[in-house]
Every structure is written in structure tokens, then in C-alpha cells.
CSV table of C-alpha atoms in Angstrom, one decimal:
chain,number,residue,atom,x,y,z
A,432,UNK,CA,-38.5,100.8,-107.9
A,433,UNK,CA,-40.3,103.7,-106.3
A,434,UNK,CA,-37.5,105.2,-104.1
A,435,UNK,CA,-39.4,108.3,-104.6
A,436,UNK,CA,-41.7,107.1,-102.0
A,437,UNK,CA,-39.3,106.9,-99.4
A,438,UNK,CA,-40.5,109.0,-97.1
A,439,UNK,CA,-44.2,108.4,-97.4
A,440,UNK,CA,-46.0,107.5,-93.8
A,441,UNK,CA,-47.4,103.5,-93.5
A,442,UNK,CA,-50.7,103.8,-94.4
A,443,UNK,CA,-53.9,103.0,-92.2
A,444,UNK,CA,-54.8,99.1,-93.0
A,445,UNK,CA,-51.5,98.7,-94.8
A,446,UNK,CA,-50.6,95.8,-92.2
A,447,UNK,CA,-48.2,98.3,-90.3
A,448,UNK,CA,-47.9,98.0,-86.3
A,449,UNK,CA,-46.1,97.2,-83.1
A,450,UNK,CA,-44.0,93.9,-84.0
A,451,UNK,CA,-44.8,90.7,-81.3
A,452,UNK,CA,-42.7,92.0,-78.5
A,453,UNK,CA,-41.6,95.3,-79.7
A,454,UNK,CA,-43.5,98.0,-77.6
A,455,UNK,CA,-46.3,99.8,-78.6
A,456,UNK,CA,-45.2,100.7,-82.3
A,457,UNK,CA,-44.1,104.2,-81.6
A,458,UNK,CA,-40.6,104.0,-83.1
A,459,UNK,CA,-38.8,103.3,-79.8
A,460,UNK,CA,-37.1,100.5,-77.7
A,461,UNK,CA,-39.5,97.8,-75.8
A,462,UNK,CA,-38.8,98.0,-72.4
A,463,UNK,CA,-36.2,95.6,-70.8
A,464,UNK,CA,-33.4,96.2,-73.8
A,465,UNK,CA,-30.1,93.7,-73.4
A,466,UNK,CA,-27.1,94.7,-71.6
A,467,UNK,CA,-24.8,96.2,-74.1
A,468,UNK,CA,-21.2,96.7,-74.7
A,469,UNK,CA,-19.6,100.4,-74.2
A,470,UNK,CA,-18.8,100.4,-78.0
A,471,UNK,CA,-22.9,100.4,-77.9
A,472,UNK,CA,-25.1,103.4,-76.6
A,473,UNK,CA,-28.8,103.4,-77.2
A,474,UNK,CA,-30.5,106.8,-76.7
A,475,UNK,CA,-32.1,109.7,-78.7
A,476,UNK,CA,-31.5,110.2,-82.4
A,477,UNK,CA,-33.1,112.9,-84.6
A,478,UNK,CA,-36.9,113.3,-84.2
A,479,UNK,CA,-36.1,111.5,-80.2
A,480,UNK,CA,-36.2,108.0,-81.8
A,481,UNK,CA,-34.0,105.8,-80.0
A,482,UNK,CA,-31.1,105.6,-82.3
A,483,UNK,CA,-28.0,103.0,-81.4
A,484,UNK,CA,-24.0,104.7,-81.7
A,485,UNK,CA,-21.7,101.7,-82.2
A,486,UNK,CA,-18.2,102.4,-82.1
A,487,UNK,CA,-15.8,100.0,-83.1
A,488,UNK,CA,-12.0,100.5,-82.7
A,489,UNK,CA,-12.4,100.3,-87.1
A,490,UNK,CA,-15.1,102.1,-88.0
A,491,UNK,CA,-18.8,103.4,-86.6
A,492,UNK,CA,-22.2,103.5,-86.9
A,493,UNK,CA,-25.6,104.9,-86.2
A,494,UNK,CA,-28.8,102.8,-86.5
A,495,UNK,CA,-32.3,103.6,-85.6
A,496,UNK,CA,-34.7,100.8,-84.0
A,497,UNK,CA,-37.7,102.2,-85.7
A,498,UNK,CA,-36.7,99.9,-89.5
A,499,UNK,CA,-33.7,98.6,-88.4
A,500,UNK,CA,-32.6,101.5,-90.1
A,501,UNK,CA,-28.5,101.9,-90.1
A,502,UNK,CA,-28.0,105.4,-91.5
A,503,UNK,CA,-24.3,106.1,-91.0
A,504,UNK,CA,-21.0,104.2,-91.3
A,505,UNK,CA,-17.7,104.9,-91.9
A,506,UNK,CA,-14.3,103.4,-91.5
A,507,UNK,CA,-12.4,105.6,-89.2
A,508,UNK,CA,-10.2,106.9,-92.0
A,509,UNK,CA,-13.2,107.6,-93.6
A,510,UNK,CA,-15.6,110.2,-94.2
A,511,UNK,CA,-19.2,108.5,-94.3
A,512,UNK,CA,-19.8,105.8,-96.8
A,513,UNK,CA,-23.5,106.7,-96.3
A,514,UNK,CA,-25.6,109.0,-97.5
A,515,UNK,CA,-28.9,110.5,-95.4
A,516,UNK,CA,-30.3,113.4,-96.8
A,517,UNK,CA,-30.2,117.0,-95.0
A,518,UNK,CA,-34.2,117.1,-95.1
A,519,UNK,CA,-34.9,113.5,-93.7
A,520,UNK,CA,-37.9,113.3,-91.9
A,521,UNK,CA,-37.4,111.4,-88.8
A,522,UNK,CA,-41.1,110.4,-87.0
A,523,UNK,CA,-42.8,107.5,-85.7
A,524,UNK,CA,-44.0,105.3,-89.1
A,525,UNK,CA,-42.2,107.7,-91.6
A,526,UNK,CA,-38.9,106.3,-93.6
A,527,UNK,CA,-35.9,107.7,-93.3
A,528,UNK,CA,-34.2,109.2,-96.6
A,529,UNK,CA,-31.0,107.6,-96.8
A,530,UNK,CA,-29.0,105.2,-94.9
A,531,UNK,CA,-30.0,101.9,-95.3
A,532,UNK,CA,-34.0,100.8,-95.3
A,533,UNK,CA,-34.6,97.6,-95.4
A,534,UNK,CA,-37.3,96.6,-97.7
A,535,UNK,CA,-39.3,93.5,-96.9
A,536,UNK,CA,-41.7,91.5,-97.7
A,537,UNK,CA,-42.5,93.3,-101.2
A,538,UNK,CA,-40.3,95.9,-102.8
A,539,UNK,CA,-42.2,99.4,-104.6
A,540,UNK,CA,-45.5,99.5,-104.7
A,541,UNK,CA,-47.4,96.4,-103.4
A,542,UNK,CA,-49.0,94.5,-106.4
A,543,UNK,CA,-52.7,94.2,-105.0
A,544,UNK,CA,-53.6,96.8,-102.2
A,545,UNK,CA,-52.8,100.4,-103.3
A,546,UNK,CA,-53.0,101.7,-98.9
A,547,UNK,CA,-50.2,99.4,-98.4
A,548,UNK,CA,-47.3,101.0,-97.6
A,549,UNK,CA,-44.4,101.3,-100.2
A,550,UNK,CA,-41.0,99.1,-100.1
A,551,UNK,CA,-43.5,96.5,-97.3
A,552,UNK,CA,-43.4,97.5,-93.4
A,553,UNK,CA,-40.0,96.7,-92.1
A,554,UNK,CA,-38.5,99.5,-92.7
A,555,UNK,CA,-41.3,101.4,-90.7
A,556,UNK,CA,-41.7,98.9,-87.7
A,557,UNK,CA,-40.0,99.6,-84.1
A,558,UNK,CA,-37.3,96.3,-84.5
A,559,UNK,CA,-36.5,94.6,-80.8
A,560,UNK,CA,-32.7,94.8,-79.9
A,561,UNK,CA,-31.5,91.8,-79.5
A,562,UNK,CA,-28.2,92.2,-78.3
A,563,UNK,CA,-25.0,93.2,-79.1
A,564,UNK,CA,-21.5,91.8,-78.6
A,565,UNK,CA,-17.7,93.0,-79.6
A,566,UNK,CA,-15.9,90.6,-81.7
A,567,UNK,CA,-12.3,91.8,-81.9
A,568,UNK,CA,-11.8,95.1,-84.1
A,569,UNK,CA,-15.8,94.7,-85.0
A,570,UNK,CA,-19.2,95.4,-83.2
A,571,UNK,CA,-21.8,92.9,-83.6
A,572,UNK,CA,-25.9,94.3,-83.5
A,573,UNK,CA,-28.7,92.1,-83.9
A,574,UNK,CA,-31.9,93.2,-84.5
A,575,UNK,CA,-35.2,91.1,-84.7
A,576,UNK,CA,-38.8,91.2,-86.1
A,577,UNK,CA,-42.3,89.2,-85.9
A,578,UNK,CA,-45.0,89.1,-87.6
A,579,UNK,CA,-48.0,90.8,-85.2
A,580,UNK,CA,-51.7,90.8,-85.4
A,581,UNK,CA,-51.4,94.0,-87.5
A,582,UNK,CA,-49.1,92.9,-89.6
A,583,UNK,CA,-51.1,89.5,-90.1
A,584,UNK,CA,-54.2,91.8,-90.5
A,585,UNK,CA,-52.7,93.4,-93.8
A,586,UNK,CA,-51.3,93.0,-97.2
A,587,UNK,CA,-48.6,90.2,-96.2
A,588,UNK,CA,-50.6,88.4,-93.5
A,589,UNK,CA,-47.6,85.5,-92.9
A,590,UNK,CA,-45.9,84.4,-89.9
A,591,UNK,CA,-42.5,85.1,-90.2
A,592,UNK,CA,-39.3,86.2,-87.7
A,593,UNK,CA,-36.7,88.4,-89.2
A,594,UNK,CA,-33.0,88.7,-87.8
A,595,UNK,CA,-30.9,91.6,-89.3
A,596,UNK,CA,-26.9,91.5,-88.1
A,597,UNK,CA,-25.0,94.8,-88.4
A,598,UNK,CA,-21.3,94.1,-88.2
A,599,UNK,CA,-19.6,97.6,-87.6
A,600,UNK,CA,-16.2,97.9,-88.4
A,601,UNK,CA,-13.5,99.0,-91.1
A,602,UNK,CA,-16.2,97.0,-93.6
A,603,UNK,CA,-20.3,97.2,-93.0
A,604,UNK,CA,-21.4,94.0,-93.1
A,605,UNK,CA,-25.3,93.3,-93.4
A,606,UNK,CA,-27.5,90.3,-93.1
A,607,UNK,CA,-31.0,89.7,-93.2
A,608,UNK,CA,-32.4,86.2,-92.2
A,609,UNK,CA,-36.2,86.0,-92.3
A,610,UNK,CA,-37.7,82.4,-91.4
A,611,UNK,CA,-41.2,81.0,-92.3
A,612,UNK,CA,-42.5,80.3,-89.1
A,613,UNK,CA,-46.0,79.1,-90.8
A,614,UNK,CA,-47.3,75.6,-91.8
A,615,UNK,CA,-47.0,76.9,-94.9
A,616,UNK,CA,-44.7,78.1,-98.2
A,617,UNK,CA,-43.9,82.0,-97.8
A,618,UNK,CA,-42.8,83.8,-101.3
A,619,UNK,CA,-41.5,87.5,-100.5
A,620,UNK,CA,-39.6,89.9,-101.7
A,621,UNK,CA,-36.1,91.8,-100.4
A,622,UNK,CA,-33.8,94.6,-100.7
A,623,UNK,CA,-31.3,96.8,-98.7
A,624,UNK,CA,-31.9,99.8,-100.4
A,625,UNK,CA,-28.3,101.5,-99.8
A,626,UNK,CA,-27.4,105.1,-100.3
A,627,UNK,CA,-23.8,105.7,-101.1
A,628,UNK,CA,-22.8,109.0,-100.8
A,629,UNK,CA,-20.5,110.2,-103.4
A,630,UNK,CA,-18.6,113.5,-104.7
A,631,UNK,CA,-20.1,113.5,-108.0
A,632,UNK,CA,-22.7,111.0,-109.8
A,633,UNK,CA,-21.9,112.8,-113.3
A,634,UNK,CA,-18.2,111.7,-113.1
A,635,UNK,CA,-18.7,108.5,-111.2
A,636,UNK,CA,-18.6,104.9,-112.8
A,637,UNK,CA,-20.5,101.5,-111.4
A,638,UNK,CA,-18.4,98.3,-112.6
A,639,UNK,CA,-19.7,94.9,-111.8
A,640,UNK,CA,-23.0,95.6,-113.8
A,641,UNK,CA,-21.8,94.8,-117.1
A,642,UNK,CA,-23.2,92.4,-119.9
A,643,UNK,CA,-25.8,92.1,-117.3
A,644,UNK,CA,-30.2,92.4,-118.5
A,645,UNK,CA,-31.9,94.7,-116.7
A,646,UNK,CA,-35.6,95.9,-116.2
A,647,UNK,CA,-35.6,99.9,-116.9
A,648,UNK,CA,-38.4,101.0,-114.8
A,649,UNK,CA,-37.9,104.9,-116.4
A,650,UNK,CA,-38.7,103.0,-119.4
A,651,UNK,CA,-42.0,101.4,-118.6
A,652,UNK,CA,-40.0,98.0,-117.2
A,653,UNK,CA,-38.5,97.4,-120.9
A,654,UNK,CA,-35.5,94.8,-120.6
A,655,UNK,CA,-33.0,96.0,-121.8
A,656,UNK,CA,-29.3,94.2,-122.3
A,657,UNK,CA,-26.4,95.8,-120.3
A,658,UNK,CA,-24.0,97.2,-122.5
A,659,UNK,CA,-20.0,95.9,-122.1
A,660,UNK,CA,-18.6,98.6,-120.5
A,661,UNK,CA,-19.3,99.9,-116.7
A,662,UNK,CA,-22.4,102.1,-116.0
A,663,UNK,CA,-22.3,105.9,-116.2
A,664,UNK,CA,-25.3,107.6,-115.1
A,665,UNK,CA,-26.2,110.3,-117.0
A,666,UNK,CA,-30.0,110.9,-115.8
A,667,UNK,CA,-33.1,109.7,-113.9
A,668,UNK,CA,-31.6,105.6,-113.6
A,669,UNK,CA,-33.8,103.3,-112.4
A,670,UNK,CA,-32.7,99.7,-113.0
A,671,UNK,CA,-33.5,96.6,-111.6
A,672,UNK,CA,-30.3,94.2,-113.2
A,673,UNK,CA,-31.7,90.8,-112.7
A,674,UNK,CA,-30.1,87.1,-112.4
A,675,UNK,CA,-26.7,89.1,-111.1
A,676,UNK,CA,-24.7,87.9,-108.0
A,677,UNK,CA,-21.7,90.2,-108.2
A,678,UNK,CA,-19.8,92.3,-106.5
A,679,UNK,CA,-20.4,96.2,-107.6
A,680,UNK,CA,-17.7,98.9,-107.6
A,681,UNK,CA,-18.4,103.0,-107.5
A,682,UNK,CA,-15.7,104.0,-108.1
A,683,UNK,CA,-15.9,108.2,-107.4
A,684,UNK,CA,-13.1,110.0,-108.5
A,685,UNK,CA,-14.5,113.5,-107.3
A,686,UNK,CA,-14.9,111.8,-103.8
A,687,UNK,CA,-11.1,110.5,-104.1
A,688,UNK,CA,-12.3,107.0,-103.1
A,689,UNK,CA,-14.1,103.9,-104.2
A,690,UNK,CA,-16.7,101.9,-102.4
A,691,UNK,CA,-17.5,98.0,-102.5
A,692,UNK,CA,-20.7,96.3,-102.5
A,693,UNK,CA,-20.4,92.0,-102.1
A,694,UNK,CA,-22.9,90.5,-102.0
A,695,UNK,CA,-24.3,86.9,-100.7
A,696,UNK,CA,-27.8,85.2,-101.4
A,697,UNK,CA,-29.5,88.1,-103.7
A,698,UNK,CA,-29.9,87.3,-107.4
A,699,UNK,CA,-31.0,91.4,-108.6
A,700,UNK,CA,-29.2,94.5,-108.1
A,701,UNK,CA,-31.0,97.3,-108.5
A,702,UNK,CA,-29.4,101.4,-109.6
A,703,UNK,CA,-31.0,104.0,-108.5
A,704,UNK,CA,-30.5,108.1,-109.0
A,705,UNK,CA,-33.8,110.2,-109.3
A,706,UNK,CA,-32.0,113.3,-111.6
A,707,UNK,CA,-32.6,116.9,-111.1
A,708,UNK,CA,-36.0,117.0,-112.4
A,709,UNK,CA,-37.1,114.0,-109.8
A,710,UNK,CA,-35.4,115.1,-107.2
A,711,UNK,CA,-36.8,118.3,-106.9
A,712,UNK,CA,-40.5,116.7,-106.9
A,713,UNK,CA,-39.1,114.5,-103.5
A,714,UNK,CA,-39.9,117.1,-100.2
A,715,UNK,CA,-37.0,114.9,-98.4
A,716,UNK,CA,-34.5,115.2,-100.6
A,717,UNK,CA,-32.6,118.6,-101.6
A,718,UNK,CA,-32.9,119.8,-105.0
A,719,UNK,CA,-29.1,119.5,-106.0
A,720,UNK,CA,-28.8,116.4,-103.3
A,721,UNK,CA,-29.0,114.3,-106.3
A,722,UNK,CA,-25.7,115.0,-107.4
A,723,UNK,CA,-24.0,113.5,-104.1
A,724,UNK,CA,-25.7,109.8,-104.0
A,725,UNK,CA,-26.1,106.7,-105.6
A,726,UNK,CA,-28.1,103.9,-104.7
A,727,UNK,CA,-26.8,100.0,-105.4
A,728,UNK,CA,-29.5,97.9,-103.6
A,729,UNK,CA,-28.5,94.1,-102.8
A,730,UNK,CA,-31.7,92.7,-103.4
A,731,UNK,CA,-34.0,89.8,-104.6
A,732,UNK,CA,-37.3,90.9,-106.0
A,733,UNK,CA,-39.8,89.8,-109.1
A,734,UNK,CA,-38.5,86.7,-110.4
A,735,UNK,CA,-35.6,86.5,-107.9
A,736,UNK,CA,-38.0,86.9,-105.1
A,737,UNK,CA,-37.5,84.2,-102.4
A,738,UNK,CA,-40.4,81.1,-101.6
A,739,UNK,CA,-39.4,79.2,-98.2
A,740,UNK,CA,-41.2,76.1,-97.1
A,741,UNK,CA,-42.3,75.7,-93.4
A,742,UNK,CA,-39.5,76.5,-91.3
A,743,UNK,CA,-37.4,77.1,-93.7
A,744,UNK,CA,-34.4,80.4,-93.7
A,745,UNK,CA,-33.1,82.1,-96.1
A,746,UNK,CA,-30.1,85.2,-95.4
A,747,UNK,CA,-29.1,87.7,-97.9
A,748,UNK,CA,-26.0,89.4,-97.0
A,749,UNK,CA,-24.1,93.2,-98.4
A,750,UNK,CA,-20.6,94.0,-97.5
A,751,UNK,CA,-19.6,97.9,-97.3
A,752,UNK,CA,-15.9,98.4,-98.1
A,753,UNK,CA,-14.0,101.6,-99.2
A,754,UNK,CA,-10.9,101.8,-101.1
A,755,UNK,CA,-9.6,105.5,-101.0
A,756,UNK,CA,-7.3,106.5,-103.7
A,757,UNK,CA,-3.7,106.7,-103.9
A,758,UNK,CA,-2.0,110.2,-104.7
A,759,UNK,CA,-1.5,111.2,-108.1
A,760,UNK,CA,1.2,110.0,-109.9
């Protein structure tokens, strides 16, 4: 994975521009945007992108047009879930450190053109708001994108229509439906690359991972078998675990709390922490930033990477929850 990369602009001919429909490409909302529910308010967020605050009587969240990009969420007995980095740069085409991008339709580098941008072009695309709707004790955003003569012009020429749902309450639910809307097959590759902010990744533990293969990309992309126990991270971690569908567990005792990831329709998980030595190479990330995030990415890439026929649809879904700790015995 090259998370380092996160905030690198879209390249020129990298297939990055305006969506079909969605404005001129400059990060912010098309004209004629939905009606929307109180609990929804689209207006300026950092950097004057037009940023979405959803507030749902369980929980709420902020999410940026420009990638779809939700980069807080929190129950509302609980401090963010989420973390976005102090140094974030927030400008048309850039992505945002933290949050959660969405990756799509390759994840790291692409394979074949080195200008294309890394992690693919969604999560540096204006997405159209679709509408919103309250659903008892949870807000309900959808958010969609094309495929656009710029986008057809580059890397990943296909035609395709992506839906992202953002359910907002005291769990964050995502899903992210992409349809081939070609006469032909469409293989591509997915991830929602989640920061989790923690107290302390040097006393936090990842459970669900366990007895699970994994590519180490630190390691040159050796597989490697998952040892029996849960994961401890102890430096630069970059592991894609492959042919896994479970639910992963942080559990972070310096942040008093424990946080959730389900997951529907991915097959890879992938761990990422860049270490001190890493993290101080990144401009948008603080030097000891490292030390307060995690990232477990629902996710299908490489040999989990999806092929649909003509028409076809394919949704993979994470689920947010926290569990906060009881008091000491």
C-alpha cells in the first residue's frame, strides 16, 4: 500500500476530472443539490470545499464532496473514532490525510502508467449529492460517481456509476456500490482506507487478524503466515491480510475504548502504521502523529480484486462501532 502518498495532487493525464454531472471538477457541489434534512448542512469546510455536517440524534459526521471523503464521526458519547491529521491539506484534487478515502478503481500505485494518480481518482473527484434522508436515530447520505470523458481518457477508461451510502449514527456504516455500466466485464480494485484514531499504537492490540496470510509490503510483498495471537504493532506495518472476511477489533487501552470494524463483501484487510522514521518523511502528517492512528482498511485488491459482467453490481460494506471501557475493577 502506498498510504504515504496520500496527499499527492492527481496527476495531469492520470484520468482525473469533473465526474458526468458533477460541476466543473473544482472540489465543490454541482449546482441544483437535493433538498436536505436539518440533521444535513452542506457549506464550507477547510480549504472552502463544500463539506456536509450530519447530525444524527446518535452520533455525527463531516464528509467532504470532493472524494466522498467522510473525515469525522463519532457517537455522541464519543470522542472521534476518526483520525485526520493536524497538517491535512485540503485543495481542489489533493487527498485528505485521514478520515476515510475511498480508493477505487486500483489501490497504490497503478500497475502500468506511473502519472496516474495513487489509490485511483475517486478519492480526488467532486462526488454529486444525491440526497439525504433521516431514518429514525440515523442519517442516511448518498453520494454518486460516473465515469467522464477524463476519466475514460486515462488509466481506467471504463464506464462505471458508483454509489457510496454514509449511514451516521451511534455506528458508521459505509457502502460502496460500483456498477459496470459497459458492454463489457470490468475487473477493479477497492478499499476504504480508514484512519482510527487511537491513544497509543505502542500499547494497542488488533484481534480478528489472526492465523490469517498476509502480503508484507515493508518486506518486498513476502507472504508471510499470521501468527496465533492478535497483532501488535511495533514499527513501520504494512500488511495487506488476504482471503479474510472478518470482523477486526482495536482494542486501545490508552484511549479507554475499543473500536469495531465489520465488514460485508471485501475478501483483504489491509494494516497500516508508517513508524517514526516514515512518518516524518510524510509533509501531511505530524512527526509524532504516528503514535495516535491506525489504519484497518476494508478492502478487495490483488487477487481479491472484483470482475463484474455488463450490468452487473457489486457493494462492499464497513461498519464503525465503539465499545468504551468499563471502570477498573
Amino acid at each position: 500500500m502506498t498510504s504515504a502518498d496520500a496527499g499527492t495532487p492527481a496527476g495531469t493525464g492520470s484520468g482525473t476530472g469533473s465526474p458526468a454531472g458533477s460541476g466543473d471538477g473544482d472540489g465543490r457541489v454541482p449546482s441544483g443539490p437535493p433538498d436536505l434534512p436539518a440533521s444535513v448542512v452542506l457549506g464550507p469546510g477547510e480549504g472552502g470545499l463544500d463539506r456536509l455536517t450530519v447530525t444524527a440524534p446518535t452520533g455525527r459526521a463531516e464528509i467532504y464532496l470532493q472524494g466522498a471523503h467522510v473525515t469525522r464521526w463519532h457517537p455522541t458519547d464519543a470522542e472521534d473514532v476518526l483520525f485526520l491529521s493536524a497538517r491535512s491539506r485540503f485543495a481542489d484534487g489533493t487527498a485528505i490525510r485521514g478520515g476515510v478515502p475511498i480508493c477505487f478503481p486500483w489501490f497504490g500505485p497503478h500497475p502500468t502508467d506511473a502519472t496516474a494518480p495513487s489509490h485511483g481518482f475517486a478519492r480526488v473527484l467532486p462526488w454529486r449529492l444525491l440526497g439525504a434522508r433521516e431514518a429514525g436515530d440515523d442519517v442516511v447520505v448518498e453520494l454518486g460517481l460516473e465515469d467522464s470523458p477524463q476519466t475514460r481518457a486515462g488509466a481506467w477508461p471504463h464506464p462505471f456509476r458508483a454509489t457510496y451510502r454514509v449511514t451516521v449514527g451511534a455506528t458508521l456504516r459505509l457502502e460502496l456500490e460500483v456498477t459496470g455500466t459497459g458492454t463489457g466485464p470490468v475487473t477493479f480494485e477497492e478499499a476504504l482506507h480508514t484512519y482510527l484514531a487511537i491513544g497509543d499504537i505502542r500499547t494497542a492490540v488488533v484481534g480478528g487478524l489472526e492465523r490469517t496470510a498476509y502480503r508484507d509490503k515493508v518486506a518486498g510483498g513476502e507472504v508471510v503466515q499470521g501468527a496465533s495471537e492478535p497483532v501488535r504493532v511495533t514499527g513501520e506495518t504494512d500488511r495487506v491480510y488476504l482471503g479474510t472476511r472478518e470482523t477486526a477489533v482495536v482494542e486501545d487501552p490508552a484511549g479507554g475504548r475499543s473500536v469495531v470494524v465489520g465488514k460485508d463483501g471485501s475478501a483483504t484487510t489491509v494494516l497500516w502504521n508508517p513508524w517514526a522514521e516514515k512518518a516524518a518523511a510524510l509533509a501531511d502528517l505530524g512527526d509524532d502523529e504516528w503514535t495516535r492512528m491506525v489504519c484497518v482498511e476494508t478492502a478487495n485488491t490483488g487477487d481479491d480484486a472484483v470482475t463484474l459482467e455488463p450490468g452487473g453490481s457489486h457493494t462492499m460494506t464497513a461498519t464503525l462501532a465503539v465499545r468504551l471501557a468499563g471502570p477498573a475493577a
